[in-house]
Amino acid sequence: MSQIKRYADRLDELAPAGCYVALRVGFSYPAEELNRLPEAWVEHYTVQGLVVHDPVLKWVYTNSGVTSWDRLGLDDPRGVLREARGYGLHHGAVACVLCTEEKGRRSYGSFARPDRPFSGIEMRELLSLLTQMHRSGTPPRRLTRAETEALRMQANGMRLKQISAELDISMSAVKARLANAKRKLGAQTPSQAASIARSRGVL
């Protein structure tokens, strides 16, 4: 099961109007995301290009922690939050966690209610859940430089014999480095290990 899906039910309870969660966002794309926002709002937001005007996202890229939409302290000349209310997103909160060990990647979530503002306890729980989701997708142990090097070479199509010759080590040493990398990343195959490593900014 996707790590993010494990938290979906609780997020639905806390944010009954919808939520959007993006985990380990690199240059522009998240490694994993959950979108429970109303479809009509997602379509309107996309068609109108509101992402470049959204004060919630502007806050995410300059802050960490958690706050409510009405305390962002940012201008909203395009009226994104006003338009959101027309789709049932009357009250909101935003949380952001930074991934300093993964080349500055961040995880964030925007959460909405139709009925009342989020309480302080609820906002702290949202930040806690986001932190758990963020951490659940990061490797428990960092790859060594040697493991990363061998994994990168294999991901680039080099065979074990070629890697062995390039690094001037035995094939058994290459296999050991790749096996350690797979284990640390929780991968079953070399290609899966490479994919996980890329999504986390390791390669």
mmCIF file of C-alpha atoms in Angstrom:
data_model
loop_
_atom_site.group_PDB
_atom_site.id
_atom_site.type_symbol
_atom_site.label_atom_id
_atom_site.label_comp_id
_atom_site.label_asym_id
_atom_site.label_seq_id
_atom_site.Cartn_x
_atom_site.Cartn_y
_atom_site.Cartn_z
ATOM 1 C CA MET A 1 0.000 0.000 0.000
ATOM 2 C CA SER A 2 1.175 3.526 -0.772
ATOM 3 C CA GLN A 3 2.513 5.229 2.364
ATOM 4 C CA ILE A 4 0.340 8.274 1.778
ATOM 5 C CA LYS A 5 -2.848 6.204 1.473
ATOM 6 C CA ARG A 6 -2.383 4.895 5.008
ATOM 7 C CA TYR A 7 -3.246 8.343 6.308
ATOM 8 C CA ALA A 8 -6.073 9.137 3.874
ATOM 9 C CA ASP A 9 -8.971 8.185 6.157
ATOM 10 C CA ARG A 10 -7.764 10.388 8.995
ATOM 11 C CA LEU A 11 -7.136 13.254 6.598
ATOM 12 C CA ASP A 12 -10.697 12.888 5.291
ATOM 13 C CA GLU A 13 -11.959 13.233 8.873
ATOM 14 C CA LEU A 14 -9.833 16.275 9.634
ATOM 15 C CA ALA A 15 -10.393 17.984 6.263
ATOM 16 C CA PRO A 16 -13.924 17.033 5.126
ATOM 17 C CA ALA A 17 -13.930 19.651 2.332
ATOM 18 C CA GLY A 18 -10.802 18.132 0.797
ATOM 19 C CA CYS A 19 -7.029 18.178 0.890
ATOM 20 C CA TYR A 20 -3.956 18.022 -1.299
ATOM 21 C CA VAL A 21 -0.724 16.462 -0.049
ATOM 22 C CA ALA A 22 2.574 16.423 -1.964
ATOM 23 C CA LEU A 23 5.503 14.423 -0.593
ATOM 24 C CA ARG A 24 9.195 15.076 -1.211
ATOM 25 C CA VAL A 25 8.739 17.688 -3.905
ATOM 26 C CA GLY A 26 11.904 18.167 -5.948
ATOM 27 C CA PHE A 27 12.345 20.795 -8.661
ATOM 28 C CA SER A 28 8.639 20.723 -9.526
ATOM 29 C CA TYR A 29 7.080 17.289 -9.064
ATOM 30 C CA PRO A 30 6.276 15.328 -5.892
ATOM 31 C CA ALA A 31 7.463 11.751 -5.432
ATOM 32 C CA GLU A 32 3.926 10.950 -4.255
ATOM 33 C CA GLU A 33 0.704 12.898 -3.909
ATOM 34 C CA LEU A 34 -2.859 12.629 -2.634
ATOM 35 C CA ASN A 35 -5.575 14.853 -4.098
ATOM 36 C CA ARG A 36 -8.927 14.790 -2.286
ATOM 37 C CA LEU A 37 -10.066 18.247 -3.414
ATOM 38 C CA PRO A 38 -13.431 18.668 -5.187
ATOM 39 C CA GLU A 39 -13.083 17.815 -8.900
ATOM 40 C CA ALA A 40 -14.829 21.018 -9.945
ATOM 41 C CA TRP A 41 -12.315 23.087 -7.958
ATOM 42 C CA VAL A 42 -9.348 21.151 -9.383
ATOM 43 C CA GLU A 43 -10.625 21.775 -12.927
ATOM 44 C CA HIS A 44 -11.253 25.483 -12.294
ATOM 45 C CA TYR A 45 -7.863 25.867 -10.560
ATOM 46 C CA THR A 46 -6.110 24.169 -13.480
ATOM 47 C CA VAL A 47 -7.930 25.928 -16.315
ATOM 48 C CA GLN A 48 -7.478 29.357 -14.717
ATOM 49 C CA GLY A 49 -3.793 28.734 -13.959
ATOM 50 C CA LEU A 50 -4.252 29.622 -10.303
ATOM 51 C CA VAL A 51 -1.153 27.747 -9.177
ATOM 52 C CA VAL A 52 1.044 30.780 -9.927
ATOM 53 C CA HIS A 53 -1.265 33.052 -7.909
ATOM 54 C CA ASP A 54 -2.055 30.768 -4.965
ATOM 55 C CA PRO A 55 -0.893 32.356 -1.671
ATOM 56 C CA VAL A 56 -0.972 28.917 -0.014
ATOM 57 C CA LEU A 57 1.739 27.650 -2.373
ATOM 58 C CA LYS A 58 3.699 30.883 -1.992
ATOM 59 C CA TRP A 59 3.685 30.279 1.772
ATOM 60 C CA VAL A 60 4.820 26.656 1.308
ATOM 61 C CA TYR A 61 7.943 27.688 -0.594
ATOM 62 C CA THR A 62 9.033 30.250 1.981
ATOM 63 C CA ASN A 63 7.981 28.627 5.283
ATOM 64 C CA SER A 64 7.763 25.421 7.264
ATOM 65 C CA GLY A 65 5.414 24.425 10.054
ATOM 66 C CA VAL A 66 1.655 24.940 9.981
ATOM 67 C CA THR A 67 -0.752 27.863 9.801
ATOM 68 C CA SER A 68 -4.315 28.672 8.790
ATOM 69 C CA TRP A 69 -5.176 30.209 5.425
ATOM 70 C CA ASP A 70 -6.385 33.403 7.073
ATOM 71 C CA ARG A 71 -2.987 33.876 8.776
ATOM 72 C CA LEU A 72 -0.759 33.433 5.737
ATOM 73 C CA GLY A 73 0.226 37.086 5.773
ATOM 74 C CA LEU A 74 0.416 37.156 1.971
ATOM 75 C CA ASP A 75 -1.498 39.171 -0.589
ATOM 76 C CA ASP A 76 -4.055 37.392 -2.744
ATOM 77 C CA PRO A 77 -4.747 39.884 -5.562
ATOM 78 C CA ARG A 78 -6.158 37.181 -7.830
ATOM 79 C CA GLY A 79 -8.643 36.172 -5.120
ATOM 80 C CA VAL A 80 -7.723 32.474 -5.104
ATOM 81 C CA LEU A 81 -8.954 31.870 -1.555
ATOM 82 C CA ARG A 82 -12.138 33.809 -2.246
ATOM 83 C CA GLU A 83 -12.808 31.632 -5.295
ATOM 84 C CA ALA A 84 -12.048 28.494 -3.269
ATOM 85 C CA ARG A 85 -14.913 29.350 -0.925
ATOM 86 C CA GLY A 86 -17.278 29.062 -3.881
ATOM 87 C CA TYR A 87 -16.329 25.366 -4.060
ATOM 88 C CA GLY A 88 -16.900 24.631 -0.377
ATOM 89 C CA LEU A 89 -13.337 25.341 0.772
ATOM 90 C CA HIS A 90 -14.311 27.952 3.358
ATOM 91 C CA HIS A 91 -11.654 27.371 6.013
ATOM 92 C CA GLY A 92 -8.159 26.030 5.478
ATOM 93 C CA ALA A 93 -4.783 25.146 6.902
ATOM 94 C CA VAL A 94 -1.406 24.540 5.288
ATOM 95 C CA ALA A 95 1.584 22.581 6.563
ATOM 96 C CA CYS A 96 5.109 22.166 5.220
ATOM 97 C CA VAL A 97 8.061 19.952 6.208
ATOM 98 C CA LEU A 98 11.546 20.427 4.745
ATOM 99 C CA CYS A 99 13.762 17.509 3.638
ATOM 100 C CA THR A 100 17.188 18.972 4.333
ATOM 101 C CA GLU A 101 18.877 15.586 3.845
ATOM 102 C CA GLU A 102 17.309 15.183 0.404
ATOM 103 C CA LYS A 103 18.676 18.237 -1.385
ATOM 104 C CA GLY A 104 16.090 20.628 0.046
ATOM 105 C CA ARG A 105 13.021 18.627 -0.946
ATOM 106 C CA ARG A 106 9.857 19.485 0.915
ATOM 107 C CA SER A 107 6.533 17.858 1.691
ATOM 108 C CA TYR A 108 3.403 19.959 2.080
ATOM 109 C CA GLY A 109 -0.337 19.739 2.441
ATOM 110 C CA SER A 110 -3.289 22.078 2.059
ATOM 111 C CA PHE A 111 -6.415 21.123 4.004
ATOM 112 C CA ALA A 112 -9.956 22.506 3.975
ATOM 113 C CA ARG A 113 -13.169 22.456 5.986
ATOM 114 C CA PRO A 114 -16.612 23.735 4.947
ATOM 115 C CA ASP A 115 -17.929 24.520 8.410
ATOM 116 C CA ARG A 116 -15.396 26.117 10.766
ATOM 117 C CA PRO A 117 -11.718 27.032 11.152
ATOM 118 C CA PHE A 118 -9.256 24.327 12.146
ATOM 119 C CA SER A 119 -8.469 24.245 15.849
ATOM 120 C CA GLY A 120 -4.907 24.505 17.075
ATOM 121 C CA ILE A 121 -4.984 20.833 18.068
ATOM 122 C CA GLU A 122 -6.172 19.845 14.585
ATOM 123 C CA MET A 123 -3.474 21.890 12.890
ATOM 124 C CA ARG A 124 -0.795 20.311 15.069
ATOM 125 C CA GLU A 125 -2.149 16.876 14.145
ATOM 126 C CA LEU A 126 -2.066 17.772 10.442
ATOM 127 C CA LEU A 127 1.586 18.787 10.784
ATOM 128 C CA SER A 128 2.317 15.585 12.699
ATOM 129 C CA LEU A 129 0.642 13.433 10.022
ATOM 130 C CA LEU A 130 2.509 15.242 7.251
ATOM 131 C CA THR A 131 5.789 14.731 9.109
ATOM 132 C CA GLN A 132 5.059 11.018 9.488
ATOM 133 C CA MET A 133 4.197 10.690 5.779
ATOM 134 C CA HIS A 134 7.341 12.586 4.877
ATOM 135 C CA ARG A 135 9.546 10.399 7.063
ATOM 136 C CA SER A 136 7.901 7.127 6.042
ATOM 137 C CA GLY A 137 9.100 7.635 2.491
ATOM 138 C CA THR A 138 12.693 8.443 3.294
ATOM 139 C CA PRO A 139 15.285 5.712 3.616
ATOM 140 C CA PRO A 140 16.010 4.711 7.234
ATOM 141 C CA ARG A 141 19.729 4.749 6.456
ATOM 142 C CA ARG A 142 21.692 6.835 3.990
ATOM 143 C CA LEU A 143 23.526 5.160 1.163
ATOM 144 C CA THR A 144 27.306 5.322 1.279
ATOM 145 C CA ARG A 145 29.162 7.057 -1.522
ATOM 146 C CA ALA A 146 30.350 3.655 -2.795
ATOM 147 C CA GLU A 147 26.801 2.242 -2.818
ATOM 148 C CA THR A 148 25.457 5.298 -4.609
ATOM 149 C CA GLU A 149 28.226 5.134 -7.195
ATOM 150 C CA ALA A 150 27.587 1.447 -7.973
ATOM 151 C CA LEU A 151 23.821 2.006 -8.118
ATOM 152 C CA ARG A 152 24.233 4.975 -10.481
ATOM 153 C CA MET A 153 26.445 2.966 -12.812
ATOM 154 C CA GLN A 154 23.975 0.099 -12.904
ATOM 155 C CA ALA A 155 21.084 2.519 -13.478
ATOM 156 C CA ASN A 156 23.033 3.912 -16.444
ATOM 157 C CA GLY A 157 23.093 0.473 -18.040
ATOM 158 C CA MET A 158 26.504 -0.799 -17.012
ATOM 159 C CA ARG A 159 26.868 -4.532 -16.322
ATOM 160 C CA LEU A 160 28.421 -5.920 -13.162
ATOM 161 C CA LYS A 161 31.643 -6.790 -14.979
ATOM 162 C CA GLN A 162 31.909 -3.237 -16.359
ATOM 163 C CA ILE A 163 31.266 -1.683 -12.944
ATOM 164 C CA SER A 164 33.870 -3.995 -11.426
ATOM 165 C CA ALA A 165 36.456 -2.920 -13.994
ATOM 166 C CA GLU A 166 35.587 0.781 -13.735
ATOM 167 C CA LEU A 167 35.852 0.808 -9.934
ATOM 168 C CA ASP A 168 38.744 -1.655 -9.864
ATOM 169 C CA ILE A 169 37.001 -3.911 -7.349
ATOM 170 C CA SER A 170 35.803 -7.520 -7.467
ATOM 171 C CA MET A 171 32.385 -8.441 -8.833
ATOM 172 C CA SER A 172 31.438 -9.760 -5.400
ATOM 173 C CA ALA A 173 32.193 -6.323 -3.946
ATOM 174 C CA VAL A 174 29.963 -4.715 -6.599
ATOM 175 C CA LYS A 175 27.171 -7.169 -5.784
ATOM 176 C CA ALA A 176 27.541 -6.426 -2.078
ATOM 177 C CA ARG A 177 27.281 -2.657 -2.657
ATOM 178 C CA LEU A 178 24.188 -3.055 -4.840
ATOM 179 C CA ALA A 179 22.581 -5.478 -2.365
ATOM 180 C CA ASN A 180 23.165 -3.015 0.487
ATOM 181 C CA ALA A 181 21.665 -0.187 -1.571
ATOM 182 C CA LYS A 182 18.557 -2.251 -2.365
ATOM 183 C CA ARG A 183 18.119 -3.236 1.283
ATOM 184 C CA LYS A 184 18.462 0.341 2.552
ATOM 185 C CA LEU A 185 15.986 1.611 -0.045
ATOM 186 C CA GLY A 186 13.518 -1.196 0.594
ATOM 187 C CA ALA A 187 13.676 -2.259 -3.060
ATOM 188 C CA GLN A 188 13.203 -5.716 -4.527
ATOM 189 C CA THR A 189 15.015 -5.189 -7.830
ATOM 190 C CA PRO A 190 17.878 -3.020 -9.116
ATOM 191 C CA SER A 191 15.529 -0.991 -11.309
ATOM 192 C CA GLN A 192 13.206 -0.370 -8.363
ATOM 193 C CA ALA A 193 16.178 0.718 -6.251
ATOM 194 C CA ALA A 194 17.243 3.174 -8.953
ATOM 195 C CA SER A 195 13.696 4.531 -9.254
ATOM 196 C CA ILE A 196 13.367 5.036 -5.495
ATOM 197 C CA ALA A 197 16.794 6.647 -5.312
ATOM 198 C CA ARG A 198 15.950 9.093 -8.108
ATOM 199 C CA SER A 199 12.608 10.047 -6.528
ATOM 200 C CA ARG A 200 14.443 10.874 -3.307
ATOM 201 C CA GLY A 201 17.197 12.864 -4.961
ATOM 202 C CA VAL A 202 19.871 10.273 -4.142
ATOM 203 C CA LEU A 203 20.906 9.722 -7.773
#
